[in-house]
Amino acid sequence: MKIKKVMRLIISTTAILGMLTGCSSNPEEGIKEGASATSETKSASAESTKEGAAPLTGVTIEFLYNLNGETTSDAILKACEDFTYETGIEVEAIMPGSNFSDTMKTRMAANQLPDIWTTHGWAVARYSEYLEPLNDQEFAASINPEIKDLVTGEDGNIYAAPLDMDLVGITYNGDLLTEAGVNVDELKTWEDFDAACKKVSDLGKTPIHIGGKDNFTIGNIFNDIAPTLYTNDNEANQKALLDGSFDWSQWDKAAGMLDAWNQKGYINPDCLTADYMTSIKAMAKGDVAFSFYGASGIAEVYAINANANIGFMPLPAKDNDSKQTLLVGEHFAAGVWKDSEHKKEAMQLLNYLMREDVCTELASVCAMPSGVSYVTSDTGKLAEYYAKYSEEGIQTVPYFDRAYLPSGMWNDLCTTGALILSGDSEGVQKATEQMESSYKEKMAQAN
């Protein structure tokens, strides 16, 4: 799999403004953020009672989403309410939190899927057989090429509508790094990153914060580390991961890196009981130097503290002979169940979300570039980083689990990471063995 240059199109679709005006965060399966794991359900029917509202049609559609974060979730619910006001179609919007993936697997097994749901990086590999192709929808012709490949199957069908595009590295607190004497632009390798953590630790501050109660925050770390160690510019490992011949004894490098940070005290002691929003609040207060969250996580920080000096850096390389990278993939993308009783109404909601004004609002609240050419999102303070890394030619790579692991292994990234963070003296070995065992089992099932 080739790595790509940072998409210049992102810059052309990104409004460079001075301040973020609203923000949020997001979810699991190799996604860079998320928030509290609590589920949230809301019907948009109340909007139907407002003056000027369309009469109720008697149809209620179910919209399951995994874009956590208080600001983001509020924006999604508001969009659903406005849709009901305009159409009279009620929407039951549900955010299952960290159980989203398991909920979807159960419902796939029973063939009882939501009318519309967010595809969290799996529009093609996991969900395509359940999704209605979107090729004939008006917005399909305007999907940006960089994200279009990721939501299009080998059959040429587009299976999800991308409202935005994920482009993420490591989040940092600029003020704290300055206090520690760290120049983030000089952190080219993981060795450099480790040295920066030492300087932050010497100040009595927390170098890395993990909200492991929401375990996707742990899986995120392996998704960041793994490409830099195994697949960037290494076609042999890429091929081996895809054909089942990968040598999993190598995984001790990734597991060992997390264990070393933990052993050195670089990670918050409550990393297994703190949740995602605890991380966000700690970053907003200036108590934490680094977190492994994406753009919407930064937006959540600014929602709490507009004066925080937060940015994001590319993922460090494994050594001086390798290059820094950023992850790219689906973030807020949604598809419609092909067998839905209310497919027509679900498609109406999807097209409403892709409408220019609505899509602009939702992509902006996530502080991410839009997934379609007719929308210019407001990425606020992050615009300078998108522009900077584009000009520097930083390469992009797909999320490790989505590109190279069989479906279902995201949970292994989360649980093995938690095992290491628990301080188990054999955590690295056990994590490596579990990854190999799960990989072989799921590859056998897939074949």
CSV table of C-alpha atoms in Angstrom, one decimal, residues 20-434:
chain,number,residue,atom,x,y,z
A,20,LEU,CA,-12.2,27.9,16.5
A,21,THR,CA,-15.8,28.7,17.1
A,22,GLY,CA,-17.1,25.3,18.0
A,23,CYS,CA,-15.9,21.8,18.2
A,24,SER,CA,-16.1,18.2,19.1
A,25,SER,CA,-14.6,14.8,19.0
A,26,ASN,CA,-15.1,11.3,17.8
A,27,PRO,CA,-14.9,7.4,18.1
A,28,GLU,CA,-13.4,3.9,17.9
A,29,GLU,CA,-12.1,1.3,15.5
A,30,GLY,CA,-9.1,3.1,14.7
A,31,ILE,CA,-10.6,6.5,15.1
A,32,LYS,CA,-8.8,9.2,16.9
A,33,GLU,CA,-11.0,10.4,19.5
A,34,GLY,CA,-14.2,9.8,21.3
A,35,ALA,CA,-15.6,11.0,24.5
A,36,SER,CA,-17.5,9.5,27.3
A,37,ALA,CA,-18.6,5.9,26.8
A,38,THR,CA,-22.1,6.7,27.8
A,39,SER,CA,-24.9,6.0,25.4
A,40,GLU,CA,-27.2,8.7,24.3
A,41,THR,CA,-30.6,8.5,22.7
A,42,LYS,CA,-32.8,11.3,21.5
A,43,SER,CA,-35.8,11.6,19.3
A,44,ALA,CA,-36.1,14.6,17.2
A,45,SER,CA,-39.9,14.5,17.4
A,46,ALA,CA,-40.1,17.5,19.7
A,47,GLU,CA,-39.2,19.8,16.8
A,48,SER,CA,-42.4,18.8,15.1
A,49,THR,CA,-44.4,20.8,17.6
A,50,LYS,CA,-42.7,24.1,16.8
A,51,GLU,CA,-44.4,26.7,14.7
A,52,GLY,CA,-43.9,26.2,11.0
A,53,ALA,CA,-42.8,22.6,11.4
A,54,ALA,CA,-43.8,20.0,8.8
A,55,PRO,CA,-46.6,17.7,9.9
A,56,LEU,CA,-45.4,14.3,11.2
A,57,THR,CA,-45.3,11.6,8.6
A,58,GLY,CA,-45.6,8.8,11.1
A,59,VAL,CA,-42.2,7.4,10.1
A,60,THR,CA,-39.3,7.3,12.6
A,61,ILE,CA,-35.9,6.3,11.4
A,62,GLU,CA,-33.0,5.1,13.5
A,63,PHE,CA,-29.6,6.8,13.2
A,64,LEU,CA,-26.8,5.1,15.1
A,65,TYR,CA,-23.6,7.1,15.3
A,66,ASN,CA,-20.3,6.8,17.2
A,67,LEU,CA,-19.0,10.4,17.0
A,68,ASN,CA,-18.6,11.1,20.7
A,69,GLY,CA,-17.7,14.3,22.3
A,70,GLU,CA,-20.1,16.7,23.8
A,71,THR,CA,-20.0,19.4,21.2
A,72,THR,CA,-20.1,17.0,18.2
A,73,SER,CA,-23.0,15.0,19.6
A,74,ASP,CA,-24.9,18.2,20.3
A,75,ALA,CA,-24.4,19.3,16.7
A,76,ILE,CA,-25.6,15.9,15.3
A,77,LEU,CA,-28.7,15.9,17.5
A,78,LYS,CA,-29.5,19.5,16.4
A,79,ALA,CA,-29.2,18.5,12.7
A,80,CYS,CA,-31.6,15.6,13.3
A,81,GLU,CA,-34.0,17.9,15.0
A,82,ASP,CA,-33.9,20.4,12.1
A,83,PHE,CA,-34.4,17.5,9.7
A,84,THR,CA,-37.6,16.5,11.5
A,85,TYR,CA,-38.8,20.2,11.6
A,86,GLU,CA,-38.4,20.4,7.8
A,87,THR,CA,-39.7,16.9,6.8
A,88,GLY,CA,-41.9,15.6,9.6
A,89,ILE,CA,-39.8,12.5,9.6
A,90,GLU,CA,-38.8,11.6,13.1
A,91,VAL,CA,-35.2,10.5,13.9
A,92,GLU,CA,-34.1,8.4,16.8
A,93,ALA,CA,-30.5,9.3,17.2
A,94,ILE,CA,-28.4,6.9,19.3
A,95,MET,CA,-24.8,7.1,20.3
A,96,PRO,CA,-23.9,3.7,22.0
A,97,GLY,CA,-20.4,4.9,23.1
A,98,SER,CA,-17.7,2.4,23.3
A,99,ASN,CA,-20.1,-0.5,22.6
A,100,PHE,CA,-20.8,0.8,19.1
A,101,SER,CA,-18.7,-1.9,17.3
A,102,ASP,CA,-20.2,-4.7,19.3
A,103,THR,CA,-23.7,-3.4,18.9
A,104,MET,CA,-23.2,-3.3,15.1
A,105,LYS,CA,-21.8,-6.8,15.0
A,106,THR,CA,-24.7,-8.2,16.9
A,107,ARG,CA,-27.2,-6.4,14.7
A,108,MET,CA,-25.4,-7.6,11.5
A,109,ALA,CA,-25.6,-11.2,12.8
A,110,ALA,CA,-29.4,-10.7,13.2
A,111,ASN,CA,-29.7,-8.7,10.0
A,112,GLN,CA,-31.5,-6.0,12.1
A,113,LEU,CA,-29.5,-2.9,11.3
A,114,PRO,CA,-30.2,0.8,11.9
A,115,ASP,CA,-31.8,2.7,9.0
A,116,ILE,CA,-28.6,4.8,8.8
A,117,TRP,CA,-25.3,4.6,10.7
A,118,THR,CA,-21.8,6.0,10.8
A,119,THR,CA,-19.3,3.6,9.3
A,120,HIS,CA,-16.2,4.5,11.3
A,121,GLY,CA,-13.6,3.4,8.8
A,122,TRP,CA,-15.4,0.2,7.8
A,123,ALA,CA,-17.7,1.3,5.0
A,124,VAL,CA,-16.2,-1.1,2.6
A,125,ALA,CA,-14.5,-4.0,4.5
A,126,ARG,CA,-17.2,-4.6,7.0
A,127,TYR,CA,-20.5,-2.9,6.0
A,128,SER,CA,-20.6,-2.9,2.2
A,129,GLU,CA,-22.8,-6.0,1.9
A,130,TYR,CA,-25.4,-4.2,4.1
A,131,LEU,CA,-25.2,-0.7,2.6
A,132,GLU,CA,-27.1,0.8,-0.2
A,133,PRO,CA,-24.8,2.1,-3.0
A,134,LEU,CA,-24.7,5.9,-3.2
A,135,ASN,CA,-23.4,6.3,-6.7
A,136,ASP,CA,-26.6,7.9,-8.0
A,137,GLN,CA,-26.9,10.5,-5.2
A,138,GLU,CA,-26.2,14.1,-6.2
A,139,PHE,CA,-23.3,14.5,-3.7
A,140,ALA,CA,-21.5,11.4,-5.0
A,141,ALA,CA,-19.9,13.3,-7.9
A,142,SER,CA,-18.4,15.8,-5.5
A,143,ILE,CA,-16.7,13.5,-3.0
A,144,ASN,CA,-13.1,14.5,-2.8
A,145,PRO,CA,-10.7,12.0,-4.4
A,146,GLU,CA,-8.6,11.4,-1.3
A,147,ILE,CA,-11.5,10.1,0.7
A,148,LYS,CA,-13.5,8.6,-2.2
A,149,ASP,CA,-11.2,5.6,-2.5
A,150,LEU,CA,-11.7,4.8,1.1
A,151,VAL,CA,-15.5,4.5,0.8
A,152,THR,CA,-15.6,2.9,-2.6
A,153,GLY,CA,-15.6,-0.9,-3.0
A,154,GLU,CA,-13.8,-2.9,-5.7
A,155,ASP,CA,-17.1,-3.1,-7.5
A,156,GLY,CA,-17.0,0.7,-7.9
A,157,ASN,CA,-19.9,1.3,-5.6
A,158,ILE,CA,-19.7,4.2,-3.1
A,159,TYR,CA,-21.0,2.9,0.3
A,160,ALA,CA,-20.7,5.9,2.6
A,161,ALA,CA,-21.1,9.6,2.4
A,162,PRO,CA,-18.1,11.4,3.9
A,163,LEU,CA,-19.0,14.6,5.6
A,164,ASP,CA,-15.3,15.2,6.5
A,165,MET,CA,-11.9,13.6,6.3
A,166,ASP,CA,-9.7,12.5,9.2
A,167,LEU,CA,-6.1,13.7,9.1
A,168,VAL,CA,-4.4,13.2,12.4
A,169,GLY,CA,-1.1,12.9,14.3
A,170,ILE,CA,-0.3,13.5,18.0
A,171,THR,CA,-2.0,16.3,19.9
A,172,TYR,CA,0.3,18.5,22.0
A,173,ASN,CA,0.1,21.4,24.4
A,174,GLY,CA,2.5,24.1,23.0
A,175,ASP,CA,2.8,26.1,26.2
A,176,LEU,CA,3.8,23.1,28.2
A,177,LEU,CA,6.4,21.9,25.6
A,178,THR,CA,7.9,25.4,25.5
A,179,GLU,CA,8.1,25.4,29.3
A,180,ALA,CA,9.9,22.0,29.1
A,181,GLY,CA,12.3,23.3,26.4
A,182,VAL,CA,10.9,21.1,23.7
A,183,ASN,CA,10.7,22.3,20.1
A,184,VAL,CA,7.9,20.1,18.6
A,185,ASP,CA,9.3,20.6,15.1
A,186,GLU,CA,12.4,18.8,16.1
A,187,LEU,CA,10.6,15.6,17.2
A,188,LYS,CA,11.3,13.6,14.1
A,189,THR,CA,11.7,10.1,15.6
A,190,TRP,CA,10.3,8.1,18.5
A,191,GLU,CA,13.6,8.5,20.2
A,192,ASP,CA,13.1,12.3,20.0
A,193,PHE,CA,9.6,11.9,21.3
A,194,ASP,CA,10.8,9.8,24.3
A,195,ALA,CA,13.4,12.5,25.1
A,196,ALA,CA,10.7,15.2,25.0
A,197,CYS,CA,8.6,13.1,27.4
A,198,LYS,CA,11.6,13.0,29.8
A,199,LYS,CA,11.8,16.8,29.8
A,200,VAL,CA,8.1,17.1,30.6
A,201,SER,CA,8.3,14.5,33.3
A,202,ASP,CA,11.2,16.4,34.9
A,203,LEU,CA,8.9,19.4,35.2
A,204,GLY,CA,6.5,17.3,37.3
A,205,LYS,CA,3.9,17.3,34.5
A,206,THR,CA,2.3,14.3,32.7
A,207,PRO,CA,3.9,13.7,29.3
A,208,ILE,CA,1.1,11.4,27.9
A,209,HIS,CA,-2.5,11.2,29.0
A,210,ILE,CA,-4.7,8.2,28.2
A,211,GLY,CA,-8.4,8.1,29.0
A,212,GLY,CA,-8.4,4.3,29.1
A,213,LYS,CA,-11.9,3.9,30.6
A,214,ASP,CA,-12.9,4.6,27.0
A,215,ASN,CA,-10.6,1.9,25.7
A,216,PHE,CA,-10.4,3.2,22.1
A,217,THR,CA,-8.0,5.8,23.5
A,218,ILE,CA,-5.6,2.8,24.1
A,219,GLY,CA,-6.1,1.3,20.7
A,220,ASN,CA,-5.4,4.7,19.1
A,221,ILE,CA,-1.8,4.5,20.4
A,222,PHE,CA,-1.1,1.2,18.6
A,223,ASN,CA,-2.8,2.5,15.5
A,224,ASP,CA,-0.3,5.4,15.6
A,225,ILE,CA,2.8,3.4,16.5
A,226,ALA,CA,2.3,0.3,14.3
A,227,PRO,CA,2.5,1.9,10.8
A,228,THR,CA,5.8,3.7,11.7
A,229,LEU,CA,7.4,0.4,12.9
A,230,TYR,CA,6.0,-2.1,10.4
A,231,THR,CA,4.4,-0.9,7.3
A,232,ASN,CA,5.6,2.6,6.3
A,233,ASP,CA,7.9,2.0,3.2
A,234,ASN,CA,8.0,-1.7,4.0
A,235,GLU,CA,6.1,-3.5,1.3
A,236,ALA,CA,7.2,-6.9,2.6
A,237,ASN,CA,5.4,-6.4,5.9
A,238,GLN,CA,2.4,-4.9,4.1
A,239,LYS,CA,2.1,-8.0,2.0
A,240,ALA,CA,2.7,-10.4,4.9
A,241,LEU,CA,0.0,-8.8,7.0
A,242,LEU,CA,-2.5,-9.1,4.2
A,243,ASP,CA,-1.6,-12.7,3.3
A,244,GLY,CA,-1.3,-14.1,6.8
A,245,SER,CA,2.5,-14.6,6.9
A,246,PHE,CA,3.4,-11.7,9.2
A,247,ASP,CA,6.0,-12.5,11.8
A,248,TRP,CA,4.1,-11.4,15.0
A,249,SER,CA,7.2,-11.7,17.2
A,250,GLN,CA,7.9,-8.2,15.9
A,251,TRP,CA,4.9,-6.9,17.8
A,252,ASP,CA,7.0,-6.7,20.9
A,253,LYS,CA,8.5,-3.5,19.6
A,254,ALA,CA,5.1,-1.7,19.6
A,255,ALA,CA,4.0,-3.3,22.9
A,256,GLY,CA,7.4,-2.6,24.4
A,257,MET,CA,7.2,1.1,23.5
A,258,LEU,CA,3.9,1.5,25.3
A,259,ASP,CA,5.3,-0.5,28.3
A,260,ALA,CA,8.5,1.6,28.4
A,261,TRP,CA,6.4,4.8,28.6
A,262,ASN,CA,4.4,3.3,31.3
A,263,GLN,CA,7.4,2.0,33.3
A,264,LYS,CA,9.1,5.5,33.0
A,265,GLY,CA,6.0,7.2,34.5
A,266,TYR,CA,5.3,9.1,31.3
A,267,ILE,CA,1.6,8.1,31.3
A,268,ASN,CA,-1.0,9.3,33.8
A,269,PRO,CA,-1.3,6.8,36.7
A,270,ASP,CA,-5.1,6.6,36.4
A,271,CYS,CA,-4.9,5.8,32.7
A,272,LEU,CA,-7.2,2.8,33.0
A,273,THR,CA,-9.9,4.6,35.0
A,274,ALA,CA,-9.8,8.1,33.5
A,275,ASP,CA,-12.1,8.6,30.5
A,276,TYR,CA,-11.7,10.5,27.3
A,277,MET,CA,-13.1,13.7,28.6
A,278,THR,CA,-10.7,13.6,31.5
A,279,SER,CA,-7.9,13.6,29.0
A,280,ILE,CA,-9.5,16.6,27.2
A,281,LYS,CA,-9.9,18.6,30.4
A,282,ALA,CA,-6.3,17.8,31.5
A,283,MET,CA,-5.0,19.0,28.1
A,284,ALA,CA,-7.2,22.1,28.4
A,285,LYS,CA,-5.7,22.9,31.8
A,286,GLY,CA,-2.2,22.6,30.5
A,287,ASP,CA,-1.3,19.6,32.7
A,288,VAL,CA,-0.6,17.2,29.8
A,289,ALA,CA,1.9,17.5,27.0
A,290,PHE,CA,0.7,14.8,24.5
A,291,SER,CA,-2.4,12.8,23.7
A,292,PHE,CA,-3.2,10.4,20.9
A,293,TYR,CA,-6.4,12.0,19.8
A,294,GLY,CA,-7.3,13.7,16.5
A,295,ALA,CA,-8.7,17.0,15.4
A,296,SER,CA,-12.0,16.8,17.0
A,297,GLY,CA,-10.3,16.1,20.3
A,298,ILE,CA,-8.4,19.3,19.9
A,299,ALA,CA,-11.7,21.1,19.1
A,300,GLU,CA,-13.1,19.7,22.4
A,301,VAL,CA,-10.1,21.2,24.2
A,302,TYR,CA,-10.8,24.6,22.7
A,303,ALA,CA,-14.5,24.3,23.6
A,304,ILE,CA,-13.3,24.1,27.2
A,305,ASN,CA,-10.4,26.6,27.0
A,306,ALA,CA,-10.4,28.9,24.0
A,307,ASN,CA,-7.0,30.2,25.1
A,308,ALA,CA,-5.3,26.8,25.2
A,309,ASN,CA,-2.2,26.5,22.9
A,310,ILE,CA,-3.0,23.1,21.3
A,311,GLY,CA,-1.6,21.7,18.0
A,312,PHE,CA,-0.9,18.4,16.4
A,313,MET,CA,2.4,17.0,15.1
A,314,PRO,CA,3.1,14.2,12.6
A,315,LEU,CA,3.8,10.7,13.9
A,316,PRO,CA,7.5,10.3,14.6
A,317,ALA,CA,9.5,7.9,12.4
A,318,LYS,CA,11.1,4.8,13.7
A,319,ASP,CA,14.6,6.2,12.8
A,320,ASN,CA,16.4,9.0,11.0
A,321,ASP,CA,16.2,7.1,7.7
A,322,SER,CA,12.4,7.0,7.8
A,323,LYS,CA,9.8,9.8,7.3
A,324,GLN,CA,7.2,11.2,9.5
A,325,THR,CA,3.6,10.5,8.6
A,326,LEU,CA,0.0,11.4,9.4
A,327,LEU,CA,-3.0,9.0,9.4
A,328,VAL,CA,-5.9,9.6,7.0
A,329,GLY,CA,-9.3,7.9,6.9
A,330,GLU,CA,-13.0,8.1,7.4
A,331,HIS,CA,-14.2,10.2,10.3
A,332,PHE,CA,-17.8,11.4,9.9
A,333,ALA,CA,-19.2,9.1,7.2
A,334,ALA,CA,-22.6,7.5,7.0
A,335,GLY,CA,-24.5,4.9,5.0
A,336,VAL,CA,-28.0,3.6,4.6
A,337,TRP,CA,-29.1,0.0,5.2
A,338,LYS,CA,-30.1,-1.5,1.8
A,339,ASP,CA,-32.9,-3.5,3.4
A,340,SER,CA,-34.3,-0.7,5.5
A,341,GLU,CA,-38.1,-0.5,5.7
A,342,HIS,CA,-37.6,3.2,5.6
A,343,LYS,CA,-34.8,3.4,3.0
A,344,LYS,CA,-36.4,6.3,1.2
A,345,GLU,CA,-36.6,8.4,4.4
A,346,ALA,CA,-33.1,7.3,5.5
A,347,MET,CA,-31.8,8.5,2.2
A,348,GLN,CA,-33.5,11.8,2.7
A,349,LEU,CA,-31.7,12.2,6.0
A,350,LEU,CA,-28.4,11.3,4.5
A,351,ASN,CA,-28.8,13.8,1.7
A,352,TYR,CA,-29.9,16.4,4.3
A,353,LEU,CA,-26.6,15.8,6.2
A,354,MET,CA,-24.7,16.3,2.9
A,355,ARG,CA,-26.6,19.5,2.1
A,356,GLU,CA,-24.1,22.4,1.9
A,357,ASP,CA,-25.2,24.3,4.9
A,358,VAL,CA,-25.6,21.2,7.1
A,359,CYS,CA,-22.4,19.5,6.0
A,360,THR,CA,-20.5,22.8,6.5
A,361,GLU,CA,-21.7,23.0,10.1
A,362,LEU,CA,-21.0,19.4,11.0
A,363,ALA,CA,-17.5,19.3,9.3
A,364,SER,CA,-16.6,22.6,11.0
A,365,VAL,CA,-17.7,21.4,14.4
A,366,CYS,CA,-15.3,18.5,14.0
A,367,ALA,CA,-12.6,20.9,12.8
A,368,MET,CA,-11.8,18.7,9.8
A,369,PRO,CA,-11.7,19.3,6.1
A,370,SER,CA,-14.9,18.5,4.3
A,371,GLY,CA,-15.3,15.3,2.3
A,372,VAL,CA,-17.0,17.0,-0.6
A,373,SER,CA,-15.8,19.7,-2.9
A,374,TYR,CA,-18.8,22.0,-2.5
A,375,VAL,CA,-18.3,22.5,1.2
A,376,THR,CA,-15.6,24.7,2.8
A,377,SER,CA,-15.3,23.8,6.5
A,378,ASP,CA,-14.0,26.1,9.1
A,379,THR,CA,-11.1,24.2,10.7
A,380,GLY,CA,-10.2,27.2,12.8
A,381,LYS,CA,-6.8,27.1,14.5
A,382,LEU,CA,-6.0,23.8,13.0
A,383,ALA,CA,-5.9,25.3,9.5
A,384,GLU,CA,-2.3,26.4,10.0
A,385,TYR,CA,-1.3,22.8,10.7
A,386,TYR,CA,-3.1,21.4,7.7
A,387,ALA,CA,-1.3,24.0,5.6
A,388,LYS,CA,2.0,23.5,7.2
A,389,TYR,CA,2.1,19.7,6.8
A,390,SER,CA,0.9,20.0,3.2
A,391,GLU,CA,3.7,22.4,2.4
A,392,GLU,CA,6.2,20.2,4.1
A,393,GLY,CA,5.0,17.2,2.1
A,394,ILE,CA,4.3,15.0,5.1
A,395,GLN,CA,3.1,11.7,3.9
A,396,THR,CA,-0.2,10.1,4.9
A,397,VAL,CA,-0.9,6.5,5.6
A,398,PRO,CA,-4.2,4.6,6.4
A,399,TYR,CA,-5.2,3.5,9.8
A,400,PHE,CA,-3.2,0.3,10.6
A,401,ASP,CA,-6.1,-1.9,11.7
A,402,ARG,CA,-8.3,-0.9,8.8
A,403,ALA,CA,-5.6,-1.5,6.2
A,404,TYR,CA,-3.8,-4.6,7.6
A,405,LEU,CA,-5.8,-6.4,10.3
A,406,PRO,CA,-8.7,-8.7,9.9
A,407,SER,CA,-12.1,-7.4,11.1
A,408,GLY,CA,-12.5,-7.6,14.8
A,409,MET,CA,-8.9,-7.0,15.9
A,410,TRP,CA,-9.5,-3.5,17.0
A,411,ASN,CA,-10.6,-4.9,20.3
A,412,ASP,CA,-7.3,-6.7,20.6
A,413,LEU,CA,-5.4,-3.5,20.2
A,414,CYS,CA,-7.4,-2.0,23.0
A,415,THR,CA,-7.3,-4.9,25.4
A,416,THR,CA,-3.6,-5.8,25.0
A,417,GLY,CA,-2.7,-2.2,25.5
A,418,ALA,CA,-4.8,-2.2,28.7
A,419,LEU,CA,-3.0,-5.3,29.9
A,420,ILE,CA,0.4,-3.5,29.4
A,421,LEU,CA,-0.9,-0.4,31.2
A,422,SER,CA,-2.0,-2.5,34.1
A,423,GLY,CA,1.7,-3.1,34.9
A,424,ASP,CA,1.6,-6.9,34.3
A,425,SER,CA,5.3,-7.9,34.3
A,426,GLU,CA,4.7,-10.2,31.3
A,427,GLY,CA,2.4,-7.7,29.6
A,428,VAL,CA,4.5,-7.3,26.5
A,429,GLN,CA,4.9,-11.0,25.9
A,430,LYS,CA,1.2,-11.7,26.6
A,431,ALA,CA,0.1,-8.9,24.3
A,432,THR,CA,2.3,-10.1,21.5
A,433,GLU,CA,1.0,-13.7,21.9
A,434,GLN,CA,-2.6,-12.5,22.0
